[in-house]
Amino acid sequence: MTHRFLISLFMGTFAKLKTEVLVYILGIESSCDDTAAAITGDTKILANIIANQQIHRHFGGVVPEWASRAHQQNIIPVVEVALQQANISKDQLHAIAFTRGPGLLGSLLVGTSFAKAFSLGLDIPLIDVDHLQAHILAHFIQKEDRQNTMPAFPFLCLTVSGGHTQIVLVTGHFEMKIIGHTLDDAAGETFDKAAKIMGLPYPGGPVIDQLAMEGNPNAFSFSESNIPGLNYSFSGLKTSFLYFLRDQLKKDAGFIENNKADLSASIQHCIVNSLLKKLIMASRQTGIREIAISGGVSANSYLQQMLRKTGEEMGWKIFIPAFSYSTDNAAMVAVTGYFKYLKGDFCGLDLVPYSRQG
Ligand code: KG4
Ligand code: ZN
């Protein structure tokens, strides 16, 4: 056997080993109003299934009682579909990861109880996952194009969702420090409340994003908060928006209807501007130019556009998750579960969910 042949034989085996999946994880997400199940093969997504709960649209926000009931109905079907799509049997799973919190307690209990029963039935490890860590670790999901587009440590991650707004300093997969956070409303909540004030359906973020595409971001200005440091505050902006509309409606009952696009573009501009201002400050303070965004609001097209522009000006390397991994999903839970699995970081059946971040 020639030397070259031996090398190519070895390389062939190595290539095969590299593409073989070593660990299959089932991820479960039920922290708010999406019931989701995903299956990962190492860091590759084999299935990512979400059952959205349309019922909340009628109420202008998530109704916790309805959310828990819908999770109970959806959880088994989403897991079954995920297994089918991944084309593996449940006996091939190495572990089950679930969102332990933060979120709505009744919703979390459904996913947690399901995961415990599944782990007990299959006799496989159970892994608890923090929802906000999972939003950040969504950046480590393997991309289809196989290009290495993952952030390198240390990086800053702006996590913007319906319940949270934080700037996180990430120095390792599980070494994260919150260096800035909102003192009142979250960015997503501000989008949703502004939409509600305009009579738009829930969730308002994507609706405002869409309407704003036809509007002028400088048509109206609202008072943005000016608190020092890296923290955020959005309650003043929301009140300023509310009072402005109340005054305009007194003069013209059709004001909202006639200015929907400009109002959407203007409030969106204020939110995004506030978000980026503190992110720039955080980058300057830490000297870190590896910048990621995550969470539902990271799907906002104007935020993405302004981040790209700021990134060019500041010399940042930026990371934006794919749409399906920005809003709530179980793929991010499964991939976080994978990293915990590698560390042997499992939890017991007595673990309880938490509604607020510790
Ligand atoms: O991360 P996520 O799906 O759930 C939570 O963990 O809260 O975030 C939901 C939030 C909602 O407030 C929703 O309005 C907002 O993300 N959102 C958006 C967009 N898509 C979702 N906000 C602005 N623009 C969007 N395109
Ligand atoms: Zn979320």
CSV table of C-alpha atoms and ligand atoms in Angstrom, one decimal:
chain,number,residue,atom,x,y,z
A,1,MET,CA,0.0,0.0,0.0
A,2,THR,CA,1.5,3.3,-1.0
A,3,HIS,CA,1.9,6.2,1.4
A,4,ARG,CA,-0.4,8.4,-0.6
A,5,PHE,CA,-3.1,5.7,-0.6
A,6,LEU,CA,-2.9,5.3,3.1
A,7,ILE,CA,-3.3,9.1,3.6
A,8,SER,CA,-6.3,9.2,1.3
A,9,LEU,CA,-7.9,6.2,3.1
A,10,PHE,CA,-7.3,8.0,6.4
A,11,MET,CA,-8.7,11.3,5.1
A,12,GLY,CA,-11.8,9.5,3.7
A,13,THR,CA,-12.5,7.9,7.1
A,14,PHE,CA,-11.9,11.3,8.8
A,15,ALA,CA,-14.3,13.1,6.4
A,16,LYS,CA,-16.9,10.4,7.0
A,17,LEU,CA,-16.5,10.7,10.8
A,18,LYS,CA,-16.8,14.5,10.5
A,19,THR,CA,-20.1,14.3,8.7
A,20,GLU,CA,-21.6,11.6,11.0
A,21,VAL,CA,-23.9,12.9,13.7
A,22,LEU,CA,-22.8,12.0,17.1
A,23,VAL,CA,-25.4,13.5,19.3
A,24,TYR,CA,-29.2,13.8,18.7
A,25,ILE,CA,-31.0,16.3,21.0
A,26,LEU,CA,-34.7,17.0,21.2
A,27,GLY,CA,-35.4,20.6,22.3
A,28,ILE,CA,-38.7,21.9,23.7
A,29,GLU,CA,-39.7,25.5,23.9
A,30,SER,CA,-43.0,26.6,25.6
A,31,SER,CA,-42.0,29.8,27.5
A,32,CYS,CA,-44.7,32.1,26.0
A,33,ASP,CA,-47.2,31.5,23.3
A,34,ASP,CA,-45.3,29.3,20.8
A,35,THR,CA,-45.2,25.6,21.3
A,36,ALA,CA,-42.0,24.4,19.6
A,37,ALA,CA,-39.9,21.2,19.2
A,38,ALA,CA,-36.7,20.8,17.3
A,39,ILE,CA,-34.1,18.1,16.8
A,40,THR,CA,-30.4,18.7,16.4
A,41,GLY,CA,-27.7,16.4,15.1
A,42,ASP,CA,-24.7,18.0,16.9
A,43,THR,CA,-25.2,21.7,15.9
A,44,LYS,CA,-27.1,21.0,12.8
A,45,ILE,CA,-30.9,21.5,12.7
A,46,LEU,CA,-32.7,18.4,11.5
A,47,ALA,CA,-36.2,19.7,12.4
A,48,ASN,CA,-37.6,23.0,13.7
A,49,ILE,CA,-41.3,22.9,14.3
A,50,ILE,CA,-43.5,25.7,15.8
A,51,ALA,CA,-47.2,25.8,16.5
A,52,ASN,CA,-48.2,29.5,16.8
A,53,GLN,CA,-51.1,30.3,19.0
A,54,GLN,CA,-53.4,32.5,16.9
A,55,ILE,CA,-56.0,32.9,19.8
A,56,HIS,CA,-54.0,35.8,21.4
A,57,ARG,CA,-54.5,38.1,18.4
A,58,HIS,CA,-58.1,38.6,19.5
A,59,PHE,CA,-56.9,39.9,23.0
A,60,GLY,CA,-54.1,42.2,21.9
A,61,GLY,CA,-51.6,40.3,24.0
A,62,VAL,CA,-50.8,36.8,25.3
A,63,VAL,CA,-53.5,35.4,27.7
A,64,PRO,CA,-51.5,33.1,30.0
A,65,GLU,CA,-54.4,30.7,30.7
A,66,TRP,CA,-55.1,30.2,27.0
A,67,ALA,CA,-51.4,29.8,26.3
A,68,SER,CA,-51.0,26.9,28.8
A,69,ARG,CA,-54.1,25.2,27.4
A,70,ALA,CA,-52.9,25.5,23.8
A,71,HIS,CA,-49.4,24.2,24.8
A,72,GLN,CA,-51.1,21.2,26.3
A,73,GLN,CA,-52.8,20.5,23.0
A,74,ASN,CA,-49.8,21.2,20.7
A,75,ILE,CA,-46.9,19.6,22.5
A,76,ILE,CA,-47.4,16.0,21.4
A,77,PRO,CA,-48.1,16.8,17.8
A,78,VAL,CA,-45.1,19.2,17.4
A,79,VAL,CA,-42.7,16.5,18.8
A,80,GLU,CA,-44.2,13.9,16.5
A,81,VAL,CA,-43.8,16.1,13.5
A,82,ALA,CA,-40.2,17.0,14.5
A,83,LEU,CA,-39.2,13.3,14.8
A,84,GLN,CA,-40.8,12.6,11.4
A,85,GLN,CA,-39.1,15.5,9.8
A,86,ALA,CA,-35.7,14.6,11.3
A,87,ASN,CA,-36.3,11.1,10.2
A,88,ILE,CA,-35.1,9.5,13.4
A,89,SER,CA,-36.9,7.5,16.0
A,90,LYS,CA,-37.2,8.6,19.6
A,91,ASP,CA,-34.9,5.8,20.7
A,92,GLN,CA,-32.1,7.4,18.8
A,93,LEU,CA,-32.3,10.6,21.0
A,94,HIS,CA,-29.4,11.1,23.4
A,95,ALA,CA,-31.1,13.8,25.6
A,96,ILE,CA,-34.0,16.1,25.9
A,97,ALA,CA,-33.5,19.8,26.5
A,98,PHE,CA,-36.3,22.2,27.6
A,99,THR,CA,-36.7,25.8,28.4
A,100,ARG,CA,-36.8,26.2,32.2
A,101,GLY,CA,-37.4,30.0,32.2
A,102,PRO,CA,-37.9,32.9,32.2
A,103,GLY,CA,-41.4,33.0,30.9
A,104,LEU,CA,-45.1,32.4,31.8
A,105,LEU,CA,-45.1,29.8,34.6
A,106,GLY,CA,-48.2,27.9,33.3
A,107,SER,CA,-46.6,27.7,29.8
A,108,LEU,CA,-43.2,26.6,31.1
A,109,LEU,CA,-44.9,23.9,33.2
A,110,VAL,CA,-46.2,22.2,30.1
A,111,GLY,CA,-42.9,21.9,28.4
A,112,THR,CA,-41.1,21.0,31.6
A,113,SER,CA,-43.5,18.2,32.6
A,114,PHE,CA,-43.5,16.8,29.0
A,115,ALA,CA,-39.6,16.8,29.0
A,116,LYS,CA,-39.4,15.1,32.4
A,117,ALA,CA,-41.9,12.4,31.3
A,118,PHE,CA,-40.1,11.8,28.0
A,119,SER,CA,-36.7,11.6,29.7
A,120,LEU,CA,-38.0,9.2,32.3
A,121,GLY,CA,-39.8,7.0,29.6
A,122,LEU,CA,-36.7,6.9,27.4
A,123,ASP,CA,-34.2,6.8,30.2
A,124,ILE,CA,-32.1,9.6,28.7
A,125,PRO,CA,-30.6,12.7,30.3
A,126,LEU,CA,-32.7,15.8,30.9
A,127,ILE,CA,-31.2,19.3,30.3
A,128,ASP,CA,-32.6,22.6,31.5
A,129,VAL,CA,-32.1,25.6,29.3
A,130,ASP,CA,-32.3,29.3,30.0
A,131,HIS,CA,-34.4,31.0,27.3
A,132,LEU,CA,-32.2,34.1,27.0
A,133,GLN,CA,-29.0,32.1,26.8
A,134,ALA,CA,-30.6,30.0,24.1
A,135,HIS,CA,-31.5,33.2,22.1
A,136,ILE,CA,-27.7,34.0,22.2
A,137,LEU,CA,-26.5,30.5,21.5
A,138,ALA,CA,-28.7,30.4,18.4
A,139,HIS,CA,-25.7,32.0,16.7
A,140,PHE,CA,-23.9,28.6,17.0
A,141,ILE,CA,-26.4,26.7,14.9
A,142,GLN,CA,-24.5,25.3,11.9
A,143,LYS,CA,-25.3,27.2,8.8
A,144,GLU,CA,-26.5,25.4,5.6
A,145,ASP,CA,-23.7,27.1,3.6
A,146,ARG,CA,-21.1,25.7,6.0
A,147,GLN,CA,-19.4,29.1,6.1
A,148,ASN,CA,-17.9,29.9,9.5
A,149,THR,CA,-20.2,32.8,10.4
A,150,MET,CA,-20.3,32.3,14.1
A,151,PRO,CA,-19.2,35.0,16.5
A,152,ALA,CA,-15.8,34.6,18.2
A,153,PHE,CA,-15.5,35.1,22.0
A,154,PRO,CA,-15.6,37.7,23.4
A,155,PHE,CA,-18.6,39.2,21.7
A,156,LEU,CA,-21.5,41.5,22.6
A,157,CYS,CA,-25.0,40.4,22.1
A,158,LEU,CA,-28.0,42.7,22.1
A,159,THR,CA,-30.9,40.4,23.1
A,160,VAL,CA,-34.2,42.1,22.2
A,161,SER,CA,-37.4,40.2,22.8
A,162,GLY,CA,-40.9,40.7,24.0
A,163,GLY,CA,-39.9,40.5,27.7
A,164,HIS,CA,-36.2,41.5,27.7
A,165,THR,CA,-33.7,44.0,26.4
A,166,GLN,CA,-30.1,43.5,27.4
A,167,ILE,CA,-26.6,43.9,26.2
A,168,VAL,CA,-24.7,40.8,27.1
A,169,LEU,CA,-20.9,40.3,27.2
A,170,VAL,CA,-20.3,36.7,26.1
A,171,THR,CA,-17.0,35.2,26.9
A,172,GLY,CA,-17.9,31.6,26.5
A,173,HIS,CA,-20.9,29.4,25.7
A,174,PHE,CA,-22.1,29.7,29.2
A,175,GLU,CA,-20.1,32.6,30.4
A,176,MET,CA,-22.4,35.6,30.0
A,177,LYS,CA,-22.6,38.9,31.8
A,178,ILE,CA,-25.4,41.4,31.4
A,179,ILE,CA,-23.8,44.8,31.1
A,180,GLY,CA,-27.0,46.7,30.2
A,181,HIS,CA,-30.7,46.1,30.5
A,182,THR,CA,-34.0,47.9,30.4
A,183,LEU,CA,-35.3,49.5,33.6
A,184,ASP,CA,-38.9,49.2,32.4
A,185,ASP,CA,-40.4,48.1,29.1
A,186,ALA,CA,-38.6,45.8,26.7
A,187,ALA,CA,-38.1,46.8,23.1
A,188,GLY,CA,-40.5,44.2,21.8
A,189,GLU,CA,-43.1,45.2,24.4
A,190,THR,CA,-42.7,48.8,23.1
A,191,PHE,CA,-43.4,47.7,19.6
A,192,ASP,CA,-46.4,45.7,20.7
A,193,LYS,CA,-47.8,48.6,22.9
A,194,ALA,CA,-47.3,51.2,20.1
A,195,ALA,CA,-49.1,48.8,17.7
A,196,LYS,CA,-52.0,48.4,20.2
A,197,ILE,CA,-52.3,52.1,20.6
A,198,MET,CA,-52.7,52.4,16.8
A,199,GLY,CA,-55.3,49.6,16.9
A,200,LEU,CA,-53.0,47.1,15.1
A,201,PRO,CA,-53.1,43.3,15.9
A,202,TYR,CA,-50.7,41.5,18.3
A,203,PRO,CA,-47.8,40.9,18.0
A,204,GLY,CA,-47.3,44.4,16.8
A,205,GLY,CA,-43.5,44.3,16.0
A,206,PRO,CA,-43.8,42.6,12.6
A,207,VAL,CA,-46.9,44.7,11.7
A,208,ILE,CA,-45.0,47.9,12.4
A,209,ASP,CA,-41.9,46.6,10.6
A,210,GLN,CA,-44.1,46.0,7.5
A,211,LEU,CA,-46.0,49.3,7.6
A,212,ALA,CA,-42.8,51.3,8.2
A,213,MET,CA,-41.4,50.2,4.9
A,214,GLU,CA,-43.8,52.7,3.2
A,215,GLY,CA,-43.2,55.5,5.8
A,216,ASN,CA,-40.9,58.3,6.7
A,217,PRO,CA,-38.8,57.6,9.9
A,218,ASN,CA,-38.4,61.4,10.5
A,219,ALA,CA,-42.0,62.3,10.0
A,220,PHE,CA,-42.7,62.6,13.7
A,221,SER,CA,-40.4,62.7,16.7
A,222,PHE,CA,-41.1,61.3,20.2
A,223,SER,CA,-39.1,61.8,23.4
A,224,GLU,CA,-36.4,59.2,23.7
A,225,SER,CA,-35.0,58.4,27.2
A,226,ASN,CA,-31.6,59.8,28.0
A,227,ILE,CA,-30.5,57.8,31.0
A,228,PRO,CA,-26.8,57.5,31.5
A,229,GLY,CA,-24.8,54.2,31.2
A,230,LEU,CA,-25.7,51.1,29.3
A,231,ASN,CA,-29.2,50.7,30.6
A,232,TYR,CA,-32.4,51.3,28.6
A,233,SER,CA,-35.8,52.8,29.3
A,234,PHE,CA,-38.7,52.7,26.9
A,235,SER,CA,-41.7,53.7,29.1
A,236,GLY,CA,-41.2,57.4,28.4
A,237,LEU,CA,-41.2,56.8,24.6
A,238,LYS,CA,-44.4,54.8,24.9
A,239,THR,CA,-46.1,57.6,26.9
A,240,SER,CA,-44.9,60.2,24.5
A,241,PHE,CA,-46.4,58.2,21.6
A,242,LEU,CA,-49.7,57.8,23.4
A,243,TYR,CA,-50.0,61.5,24.3
A,244,PHE,CA,-49.0,62.6,20.9
A,245,LEU,CA,-51.7,60.4,19.3
A,246,ARG,CA,-54.3,61.5,21.9
A,247,ASP,CA,-53.7,65.1,21.0
A,248,GLN,CA,-53.8,64.6,17.2
A,249,LEU,CA,-56.9,62.5,17.4
A,250,LYS,CA,-58.7,65.4,19.1
A,251,LYS,CA,-58.1,67.5,16.0
A,252,ASP,CA,-58.5,64.7,13.4
A,253,ALA,CA,-60.3,61.5,14.1
A,254,GLY,CA,-58.7,59.9,11.1
A,255,PHE,CA,-55.1,60.8,12.1
A,256,ILE,CA,-53.9,57.3,12.8
A,257,GLU,CA,-55.5,55.8,9.8
A,258,ASN,CA,-54.1,58.5,7.5
A,259,ASN,CA,-50.6,58.3,9.0
A,260,LYS,CA,-50.1,54.6,9.9
A,261,ALA,CA,-46.9,54.2,7.8
A,262,ASP,CA,-45.2,57.4,9.0
A,263,LEU,CA,-46.2,56.7,12.6
A,264,SER,CA,-44.8,53.1,12.3
A,265,ALA,CA,-41.6,54.3,10.7
A,266,SER,CA,-41.1,57.1,13.3
A,267,ILE,CA,-41.7,55.0,16.4
A,268,GLN,CA,-39.5,52.2,14.9
A,269,HIS,CA,-36.8,54.7,14.2
A,270,CYS,CA,-36.8,55.9,17.9
A,271,ILE,CA,-36.7,52.3,19.3
A,272,VAL,CA,-33.9,51.3,16.9
A,273,ASN,CA,-31.9,54.5,17.5
A,274,SER,CA,-32.1,53.9,21.3
A,275,LEU,CA,-31.0,50.3,20.9
A,276,LEU,CA,-28.0,51.2,18.8
A,277,LYS,CA,-26.9,54.2,20.9
A,278,LYS,CA,-26.2,52.0,23.9
A,279,LEU,CA,-24.7,49.2,21.8
A,280,ILE,CA,-22.2,51.7,20.4
A,281,MET,CA,-21.4,52.8,23.9
A,282,ALA,CA,-20.9,49.2,25.0
A,283,SER,CA,-18.6,48.5,22.1
A,284,ARG,CA,-16.5,51.6,22.9
A,285,GLN,CA,-16.3,50.8,26.6
A,286,THR,CA,-15.3,47.2,26.1
A,287,GLY,CA,-13.3,47.6,22.9
A,288,ILE,CA,-15.3,44.6,21.5
A,289,ARG,CA,-16.2,44.8,17.8
A,290,GLU,CA,-17.7,41.4,17.4
A,291,ILE,CA,-21.4,42.3,17.7
A,292,ALA,CA,-24.5,40.0,17.6
A,293,ILE,CA,-28.2,40.6,18.0
A,294,SER,CA,-30.8,38.0,19.0
A,295,GLY,CA,-34.4,37.6,20.1
A,296,GLY,CA,-37.7,38.4,18.3
A,297,VAL,CA,-36.9,42.1,17.7
A,298,SER,CA,-33.7,41.1,15.9
A,299,ALA,CA,-35.9,40.1,13.0
A,300,ASN,CA,-36.8,43.8,12.5
A,301,SER,CA,-35.6,44.8,9.1
A,302,TYR,CA,-34.8,48.4,10.1
A,303,LEU,CA,-32.8,47.3,13.1
A,304,GLN,CA,-30.8,45.0,10.8
A,305,GLN,CA,-30.4,47.7,8.2
A,306,MET,CA,-29.2,50.3,10.8
A,307,LEU,CA,-26.9,47.7,12.4
A,308,ARG,CA,-25.2,47.0,9.1
A,309,LYS,CA,-24.7,50.7,8.5
A,310,THR,CA,-23.4,51.3,12.1
A,311,GLY,CA,-21.2,48.2,11.7
A,312,GLU,CA,-19.6,49.6,8.6
A,313,GLU,CA,-18.9,52.9,10.4
A,314,MET,CA,-17.6,51.3,13.6
A,315,GLY,CA,-15.6,48.5,12.0
A,316,TRP,CA,-17.8,45.8,13.6
A,317,LYS,CA,-18.2,42.3,12.5
A,318,ILE,CA,-21.9,41.7,12.9
A,319,PHE,CA,-24.0,38.6,13.4
A,320,ILE,CA,-27.8,38.5,12.7
A,321,PRO,CA,-29.6,35.2,13.2
A,322,ALA,CA,-31.7,33.6,10.5
A,323,PHE,CA,-35.4,34.6,10.9
A,324,SER,CA,-36.5,31.2,12.0
A,325,TYR,CA,-33.9,31.3,14.9
A,326,SER,CA,-34.6,34.9,16.0
A,327,THR,CA,-38.2,34.7,17.2
A,328,ASP,CA,-39.0,31.9,19.7
A,329,ASN,CA,-38.0,28.5,18.5
A,330,ALA,CA,-36.8,25.2,19.9
A,331,ALA,CA,-33.7,24.9,17.6
A,332,MET,CA,-31.9,27.3,19.9
A,333,VAL,CA,-33.0,25.2,22.9
A,334,ALA,CA,-31.7,22.0,21.3
A,335,VAL,CA,-28.4,23.5,20.3
A,336,THR,CA,-27.9,24.9,23.9
A,337,GLY,CA,-28.8,21.5,25.1
A,338,TYR,CA,-26.1,20.1,22.9
A,339,PHE,CA,-23.4,22.3,24.4
A,340,LYS,CA,-24.6,21.3,27.9
A,341,TYR,CA,-24.6,17.6,26.9
A,342,LEU,CA,-21.0,17.9,25.9
A,343,LYS,CA,-20.2,19.2,29.5
A,344,GLY,CA,-22.4,16.5,31.1
A,345,ASP,CA,-24.5,19.2,32.6
A,346,PHE,CA,-27.8,17.4,33.2
A,347,CYS,CA,-30.6,18.2,35.7
A,348,GLY,CA,-32.9,16.1,37.9
A,349,LEU,CA,-36.6,15.4,37.7
A,350,ASP,CA,-37.2,17.6,40.7
A,351,LEU,CA,-36.2,20.8,38.9
A,352,VAL,CA,-38.9,23.5,38.7
A,353,PRO,CA,-39.3,26.3,36.1
A,354,TYR,CA,-38.7,29.9,36.9
A,355,SER,CA,-40.7,32.8,35.6
A,356,ARG,CA,-38.1,35.6,36.0
A,357,GLN,CA,-34.4,35.6,35.2
A,358,GLY,CA,-32.3,34.9,38.3
B,1,KG4,O1,-38.1,36.4,21.3
B,1,KG4,P1,-39.6,36.4,21.0
B,1,KG4,O2,-40.1,35.6,19.9
B,1,KG4,O3,-40.3,36.1,22.3
B,1,KG4,C1,-39.9,36.5,23.6
B,1,KG4,O4,-39.0,35.8,24.2
B,1,KG4,O5,-40.5,37.5,24.1
B,1,KG4,O6,-39.9,38.0,20.8
B,1,KG4,C2,-41.2,38.4,20.6
B,1,KG4,C3,-41.2,39.9,20.4
B,1,KG4,C4,-42.6,40.5,20.3
B,1,KG4,O7,-42.6,41.7,21.1
B,1,KG4,C5,-42.7,40.9,18.8
B,1,KG4,O8,-43.5,42.0,18.5
B,1,KG4,C6,-41.2,41.2,18.4
B,1,KG4,O9,-40.5,40.2,19.1
B,1,KG4,N1,-41.0,41.0,17.0
B,1,KG4,C7,-40.6,42.1,16.2
B,1,KG4,C8,-40.5,41.6,14.9
B,1,KG4,N2,-40.7,40.3,14.9
B,1,KG4,C9,-41.0,39.9,16.2
B,1,KG4,N3,-40.4,43.4,16.5
B,1,KG4,C10,-40.1,44.2,15.5
B,1,KG4,N4,-40.0,43.8,14.3
B,1,KG4,C11,-40.1,42.6,13.9
B,1,KG4,N5,-40.0,42.2,12.6
B,2,ZN,ZN,-37.7,34.7,23.2
